[in-house]
Amino acid sequence: MKLFTVGPVACYPEVLEVMKQQMYSHRSIEYKRLHRETVEFLQSFLETEAHIYLFSSTGTGFMEGAVRNCVNKKILCCINGSFGKRFAEVAVLNGKIVETIEPPLGEPISPDVLDEKLSKCPDVEAVSITHNETSTGLINPLSKLADVVKKHGKLLLVDAVSSMGGTDIKVDKWGIDVCFSSSQKCFGVPPGLGIGSVSKEALKKSETVQNPGWYFNFKIWEKYHKRNSTPMTSTIPQIAGLNQILKTIDELGGKEKFFEVHRKRNRIIRNEIQKQGLSIFPKKGYESPTLSCINTPNNVDGITIYEKMREKGFELAKGYGNLKNTTFRIGNMGYIEFQDITAMLEVLNEVRQDCGW
Ligand SMILES: Cc1ncc(COP(=O)(O)O)c(C=O)c1O
């Protein structure tokens, strides 16, 4: 089966190779060396001096950690789909008061609307933004939104689960306080690792919030960061895999080259989709560089396309949340060869014709 999923994605072969190695203790010199090197790679990749924590959880663990450490009472959640909604739900279930901005599905967060909302809600402590909303295939104008959040002096919490590694994020320049992702997306590593940066301001806030919890407590993580380790058992195979892909990216000539690979795959898929008469769901100009969310016509549902493609050896992704039946998605993250894109698009053309479309 060739994977064009939106996570977990196909893993890079060299990643799988290093993950086979025998285990060692997460308190050993071997681990500390691996941890430190991986953290340094990530700091350079994200252009940040902020400390990087490697959570033994998926990305949602970092989402919960961001809420618990950076918000005492009130957060503003920007919602463009299911994952923005999840951020708000996590905040509600952790006892926070949640303000929201929720444009119609497929439209980005507008910097002007955000500015107006923050002017009306001065007691908001932090703002959450989903950089790349995987459920709708939309990318938000993060650097512009970040400028607004910083103008109002709020903490900025960014879900970069399906963008980190696939498109540039300048953590320090943009002023992001918590920027997190998961191993199973653009880095092409198996699931189980939450990867994120935590600014000095976020860390300071975590020292004053009530009930930050233990597992994702930034203060405890900071203590272990200084020892090049993690408070609990580290997910060593995933960290070794992440370390390997960051090395590969370096060998490829740096992160811009890796982003260009994602853009090229995405461009080929999107151009062909449009040639086949299909349309992309999000508003023009805000299409995700790491996946395409494609509208299905009225008489065919997205799940039929997904199932027919699977029968022919290609796993795409079903529509998600409110778009379950009316869209399907094609991911372009992880280990994908260009010839497989061509083959997948040819098969999609056959499936489309089979469906009388
Ligand atoms: C944008 C976004 N945020 C959060 C998540 C949740 O990530 P995880 O499953 O790693 O917890 C996903 C997963 O698909 C996602 O795409």
Coordinates of C-alpha atoms and ligand atoms in Angstrom, one line a residue:
M1 CA 0.0 0.0 0.0
K2 CA 1.4 3.4 -0.9
L3 CA 0.5 6.0 1.7
F4 CA -0.8 9.5 0.9
T5 CA -2.2 9.8 4.4
V6 CA -2.2 12.8 6.7
G7 CA -0.6 11.0 9.6
P8 CA 0.7 8.6 10.5
V9 CA 2.5 8.9 7.1
A10 CA 5.0 6.6 5.5
C11 CA 8.3 6.7 7.4
Y12 CA 11.7 7.4 5.7
P13 CA 13.7 4.2 5.3
E14 CA 16.7 5.6 7.1
V15 CA 14.4 6.5 10.0
L16 CA 13.1 3.0 10.3
E17 CA 16.6 1.6 10.1
V18 CA 17.9 3.5 13.1
M19 CA 14.8 2.7 15.1
K20 CA 15.8 -1.0 15.0
Q21 CA 18.8 -0.5 17.3
Q22 CA 19.0 -2.1 20.7
M23 CA 17.7 0.1 23.6
Y24 CA 19.7 1.9 26.2
S25 CA 18.7 3.7 29.4
H26 CA 17.3 7.2 29.0
R27 CA 19.7 8.2 31.8
S28 CA 22.8 6.9 29.9
I29 CA 25.5 8.9 28.2
E30 CA 24.3 7.5 24.8
Y31 CA 20.9 8.9 25.4
K32 CA 22.0 12.3 26.6
R33 CA 24.2 12.7 23.5
L34 CA 21.2 11.8 21.3
H35 CA 18.9 14.1 23.2
R36 CA 21.2 17.1 23.1
E37 CA 22.0 16.7 19.4
T38 CA 18.3 16.3 18.5
V39 CA 17.3 19.4 20.5
E40 CA 20.1 21.4 18.9
F41 CA 19.0 20.3 15.4
L42 CA 15.5 21.4 16.2
Q43 CA 16.5 24.8 17.6
S44 CA 18.3 25.5 14.4
F45 CA 15.4 24.1 12.3
L46 CA 12.9 26.3 14.1
E47 CA 15.3 29.3 14.3
T48 CA 14.9 29.5 18.1
E49 CA 16.9 29.8 21.3
A50 CA 13.8 28.5 23.1
H51 CA 14.2 25.2 24.9
I52 CA 12.8 22.1 23.1
Y53 CA 11.0 19.4 25.0
L54 CA 10.5 15.9 23.6
F55 CA 7.3 14.6 25.2
S56 CA 6.5 10.9 25.5
S57 CA 3.1 11.6 24.0
T58 CA 1.6 12.6 20.7
G59 CA 1.1 16.3 19.7
T60 CA -2.2 16.5 21.7
G61 CA -0.1 16.1 24.9
F62 CA 1.7 19.3 24.0
M63 CA -1.6 21.0 23.3
E64 CA -2.7 20.0 26.9
G65 CA 0.6 21.1 28.3
A66 CA 0.4 24.5 26.5
V67 CA -3.0 25.1 28.1
R68 CA -2.1 23.9 31.6
N69 CA 1.2 25.8 31.7
C70 CA 0.3 29.1 30.0
V71 CA -3.3 29.8 31.0
N72 CA -4.7 30.5 34.5
K73 CA -8.2 31.5 33.5
K74 CA -8.8 32.6 30.0
I75 CA -7.6 31.7 26.5
L76 CA -8.7 32.8 23.0
C77 CA -8.8 29.8 20.6
C78 CA -8.8 30.5 16.9
I79 CA -10.8 27.7 15.2
N80 CA -10.6 26.7 11.5
G81 CA -11.8 23.1 11.9
S82 CA -11.6 20.0 14.0
F83 CA -8.1 20.5 15.5
G84 CA -8.7 24.2 16.4
K85 CA -11.9 22.9 18.1
R86 CA -9.8 20.3 19.9
F87 CA -7.6 23.0 21.4
A88 CA -10.7 24.8 22.7
E89 CA -12.1 21.5 24.1
V90 CA -8.8 20.7 25.9
A91 CA -9.0 24.2 27.5
V92 CA -12.6 23.7 28.6
L93 CA -11.9 20.3 30.1
N94 CA -8.9 21.8 32.0
G95 CA -11.3 24.3 33.5
K96 CA -10.3 27.4 31.4
I97 CA -12.7 30.0 30.1
V98 CA -12.5 30.0 26.3
E99 CA -13.2 32.8 23.9
T100 CA -13.2 31.8 20.2
I101 CA -12.8 33.2 16.7
E102 CA -14.4 30.8 14.2
P103 CA -14.6 31.9 10.6
P104 CA -16.6 29.8 8.1
L105 CA -14.8 26.5 7.3
G106 CA -12.2 27.0 4.6
E107 CA -11.5 30.6 5.5
P108 CA -8.4 31.7 7.4
I109 CA -8.2 33.7 10.7
S110 CA -8.1 37.3 9.7
P111 CA -5.4 39.5 11.5
D112 CA -8.0 42.4 11.7
V113 CA -10.6 40.2 13.3
L114 CA -8.0 38.9 15.8
D115 CA -6.9 42.4 16.6
E116 CA -10.5 43.5 17.2
K117 CA -11.3 40.4 19.4
L118 CA -8.1 40.9 21.5
S119 CA -9.1 44.6 22.0
K120 CA -12.4 43.5 23.4
C121 CA -11.0 40.7 25.6
P122 CA -8.0 42.2 27.4
D123 CA -8.1 39.5 30.1
V124 CA -7.2 36.7 27.7
E125 CA -3.7 35.3 28.7
A126 CA -2.9 33.3 25.6
V127 CA -4.0 32.8 22.0
S128 CA -4.1 29.4 20.3
I129 CA -3.7 29.1 16.5
T130 CA -3.7 26.0 14.4
H131 CA -1.0 26.8 11.8
N132 CA -2.1 24.2 9.3
E133 CA -5.7 22.9 9.9
T134 CA -5.4 19.3 8.7
S135 CA -9.1 18.7 8.6
T136 CA -9.8 21.4 6.0
G137 CA -6.3 21.6 4.3
L138 CA -5.9 25.3 5.2
I139 CA -2.8 27.2 6.3
N140 CA -3.2 30.3 8.3
P141 CA -1.1 33.5 7.8
L142 CA 0.9 32.7 11.0
S143 CA 3.5 35.5 10.9
K144 CA 0.8 38.2 10.5
L145 CA -1.4 36.7 13.2
A146 CA 1.7 36.4 15.5
D147 CA 2.3 40.2 15.0
V148 CA -1.2 40.9 16.3
V149 CA -0.9 38.6 19.3
K150 CA 2.5 40.2 20.2
K151 CA 1.1 43.7 19.8
H152 CA -1.4 42.8 22.5
G153 CA 1.3 41.2 24.7
K154 CA -0.3 37.7 24.9
L155 CA 1.3 34.3 24.8
L156 CA 1.1 32.6 21.4
L157 CA 0.4 28.8 21.4
V158 CA 0.8 27.3 18.0
D159 CA -0.4 23.8 16.9
A160 CA 2.1 23.1 14.1
V161 CA 1.4 19.4 14.0
S162 CA 1.0 19.2 10.2
S163 CA 3.2 22.1 9.2
M164 CA 6.4 21.7 11.2
G165 CA 9.0 20.2 8.9
G166 CA 6.8 20.9 5.8
T167 CA 7.0 24.7 5.7
D168 CA 9.1 27.3 7.5
I169 CA 8.3 28.4 11.0
K170 CA 10.5 31.1 12.6
V171 CA 9.8 30.7 16.2
D172 CA 11.8 33.6 17.7
K173 CA 11.3 36.1 14.8
W174 CA 7.5 35.5 14.9
G175 CA 7.4 35.4 18.8
I176 CA 5.8 32.0 19.2
D177 CA 5.8 30.9 22.9
V178 CA 4.8 27.3 22.4
C179 CA 5.2 25.7 19.0
F180 CA 4.4 22.0 18.9
S181 CA 4.2 19.1 16.5
S182 CA 4.1 15.3 16.4
S183 CA 6.6 12.8 15.0
Q184 CA 4.2 11.1 12.6
K185 CA 3.7 14.0 10.2
C186 CA 6.2 15.9 8.1
F187 CA 9.2 14.4 9.8
G188 CA 8.1 10.9 8.6
V189 CA 8.8 9.2 12.0
P190 CA 6.3 6.7 13.7
P191 CA 3.8 8.2 16.2
G192 CA 4.5 8.6 19.9
L193 CA 6.6 11.8 20.2
G194 CA 5.4 15.3 20.9
I195 CA 8.0 17.9 19.8
G196 CA 7.8 21.5 20.9
S197 CA 9.5 24.7 21.8
V198 CA 8.8 26.6 25.0
S199 CA 9.8 30.3 25.3
K200 CA 11.2 31.9 28.4
E201 CA 7.9 33.8 28.8
A202 CA 5.9 30.5 28.6
L203 CA 8.2 29.0 31.2
K204 CA 7.8 32.0 33.5
K205 CA 4.0 31.8 33.2
S206 CA 4.1 28.1 34.1
E207 CA 5.7 29.0 37.4
T208 CA 2.7 31.1 38.4
V209 CA -0.3 29.1 37.1
Q210 CA -2.4 27.0 39.4
N211 CA -2.4 23.2 38.9
P212 CA -0.1 22.9 35.9
G213 CA -0.2 19.1 36.4
W214 CA 2.9 16.8 36.4
Y215 CA 3.3 14.9 33.2
F216 CA 3.5 18.1 31.0
N217 CA 4.7 20.5 33.7
F218 CA 7.1 22.8 31.9
K219 CA 9.0 23.5 35.1
I220 CA 9.8 19.8 35.6
W221 CA 10.6 19.5 31.9
E222 CA 13.0 22.4 32.1
K223 CA 14.9 20.7 35.0
Y224 CA 15.4 17.6 32.8
H225 CA 16.1 19.7 29.7
K226 CA 19.2 20.9 31.5
R227 CA 20.3 17.3 32.0
N228 CA 19.7 16.4 28.4
S229 CA 17.0 14.0 29.3
T230 CA 13.2 13.7 30.0
P231 CA 11.4 13.4 33.4
M232 CA 9.9 10.0 32.4
T233 CA 11.1 7.3 30.1
S234 CA 12.0 8.9 26.7
T235 CA 10.5 7.5 23.5
I236 CA 14.1 6.6 22.4
P237 CA 13.3 4.9 19.0
Q238 CA 11.3 7.9 17.8
I239 CA 13.9 10.4 19.0
A240 CA 16.6 8.4 17.2
G241 CA 14.4 8.5 14.1
L242 CA 13.8 12.2 14.4
N243 CA 17.5 12.8 14.9
Q244 CA 18.2 10.8 11.7
I245 CA 15.7 12.7 9.5
L246 CA 17.1 16.0 10.8
K247 CA 20.5 14.8 9.7
T248 CA 19.1 13.8 6.3
I249 CA 17.6 17.2 5.9
D250 CA 21.0 18.7 6.6
E251 CA 22.6 16.4 4.0
L252 CA 20.0 17.4 1.5
G253 CA 21.2 21.0 1.8
G254 CA 19.0 22.3 4.6
K255 CA 15.4 22.9 5.6
E256 CA 14.5 25.0 2.5
K257 CA 15.3 22.1 0.3
F258 CA 13.1 19.8 2.3
F259 CA 10.2 22.4 2.2
E260 CA 10.7 22.6 -1.6
V261 CA 10.2 18.9 -1.9
H262 CA 6.9 19.3 0.0
R263 CA 5.9 22.2 -2.2
K264 CA 6.7 20.3 -5.4
R265 CA 4.8 17.2 -4.4
N266 CA 1.8 19.4 -3.4
R267 CA 2.0 21.4 -6.6
I268 CA 2.0 18.3 -8.8
I269 CA -1.0 16.9 -6.9
R270 CA -3.0 20.1 -6.9
N271 CA -2.3 20.8 -10.6
E272 CA -3.5 17.4 -11.6
I273 CA -6.5 17.5 -9.4
Q274 CA -7.6 20.7 -11.1
K275 CA -6.9 19.2 -14.5
Q276 CA -9.2 16.3 -13.6
G277 CA -11.9 18.9 -12.9
L278 CA -11.8 18.6 -9.1
S279 CA -11.6 21.6 -6.8
I280 CA -9.7 22.3 -3.5
F281 CA -11.8 23.1 -0.4
P282 CA -10.0 26.0 1.3
K283 CA -10.1 29.6 0.1
K284 CA -7.6 30.3 -2.7
G285 CA -4.3 31.5 -1.4
Y286 CA -4.6 29.5 1.9
E287 CA -4.2 26.0 0.6
S288 CA -2.0 23.8 2.8
P289 CA 1.5 22.9 1.5
T290 CA 1.4 19.5 3.2
L291 CA -2.0 18.1 2.1
S292 CA -4.9 18.8 -0.3
C293 CA -8.5 18.7 0.9
I294 CA -10.5 18.0 -2.3
N295 CA -14.3 18.6 -2.8
T296 CA -16.3 15.7 -4.1
P297 CA -19.2 16.4 -6.5
N298 CA -22.8 16.0 -5.1
N299 CA -23.4 12.4 -6.3
V300 CA -20.2 10.9 -4.9
D301 CA -19.1 10.8 -1.3
G302 CA -15.5 11.1 -0.2
I303 CA -15.5 7.8 1.6
T304 CA -16.2 6.0 -1.7
I305 CA -13.2 7.6 -3.3
Y306 CA -11.1 6.6 -0.3
E307 CA -12.3 3.0 -0.4
K308 CA -11.8 2.6 -4.2
M309 CA -8.3 4.1 -4.0
R310 CA -7.4 1.6 -1.2
E311 CA -8.6 -1.3 -3.3
K312 CA -6.1 -0.2 -5.9
G313 CA -3.2 0.1 -3.5
F314 CA -3.3 3.8 -2.5
E315 CA -4.3 5.0 0.9
L316 CA -5.4 8.6 0.9
A317 CA -7.3 10.2 3.8
K318 CA -11.0 10.4 4.4
G319 CA -12.7 13.8 4.9
Y320 CA -12.7 14.8 8.6
G321 CA -15.3 16.2 10.9
N322 CA -18.0 18.2 9.2
L323 CA -16.3 17.5 5.8
K324 CA -16.4 13.7 6.2
N325 CA -18.6 13.0 3.2
T326 CA -18.1 16.0 1.0
T327 CA -14.3 15.9 0.7
F328 CA -11.3 13.5 0.7
R329 CA -7.7 14.4 1.4
I330 CA -4.3 13.6 -0.2
G331 CA -1.3 14.1 2.1
N332 CA 2.1 14.9 0.8
M333 CA 4.1 14.3 4.0
G334 CA 6.6 11.6 4.8
Y335 CA 8.3 9.1 2.5
I336 CA 6.7 9.6 -1.0
E337 CA 8.5 9.0 -4.3
F338 CA 7.6 11.2 -7.3
Q339 CA 6.8 8.2 -9.4
D340 CA 4.3 7.1 -6.8
I341 CA 2.5 10.5 -7.1
T342 CA 2.2 10.0 -10.8
A343 CA 0.8 6.5 -10.3
M344 CA -1.6 7.6 -7.6
L345 CA -2.9 10.4 -9.8
E346 CA -3.5 8.1 -12.7
V347 CA -5.4 5.7 -10.5
L348 CA -7.4 8.6 -9.1
N349 CA -8.4 9.5 -12.7
E350 CA -9.7 5.9 -13.3
V351 CA -11.6 6.0 -10.0
R352 CA -13.1 9.3 -10.8
Q353 CA -14.3 8.0 -14.2
D354 CA -15.6 4.7 -12.5
C355 CA -17.7 6.9 -10.3
G356 CA -19.2 8.6 -13.3
W357 CA -17.7 11.9 -12.3
Ligands
LIG1 C1 -3.4 20.1 13.1 C2 -3.4 18.9 14.1 N1 -3.4 19.1 15.4 C3 -3.4 18.1 16.3 C4 -3.4 16.8 15.9 C5 -3.4 15.7 16.9 O1 -2.1 15.2 16.9 P1 -1.7 13.8 17.6 O2 -2.6 12.8 17.0 O3 -0.3 13.6 17.3 O4 -2.0 14.0 19.1 C6 -3.4 16.5 14.5 C7 -3.5 15.1 14.1 O5 -3.8 14.8 13.0 C8 -3.4 17.6 13.6 O6 -3.4 17.3 12.3

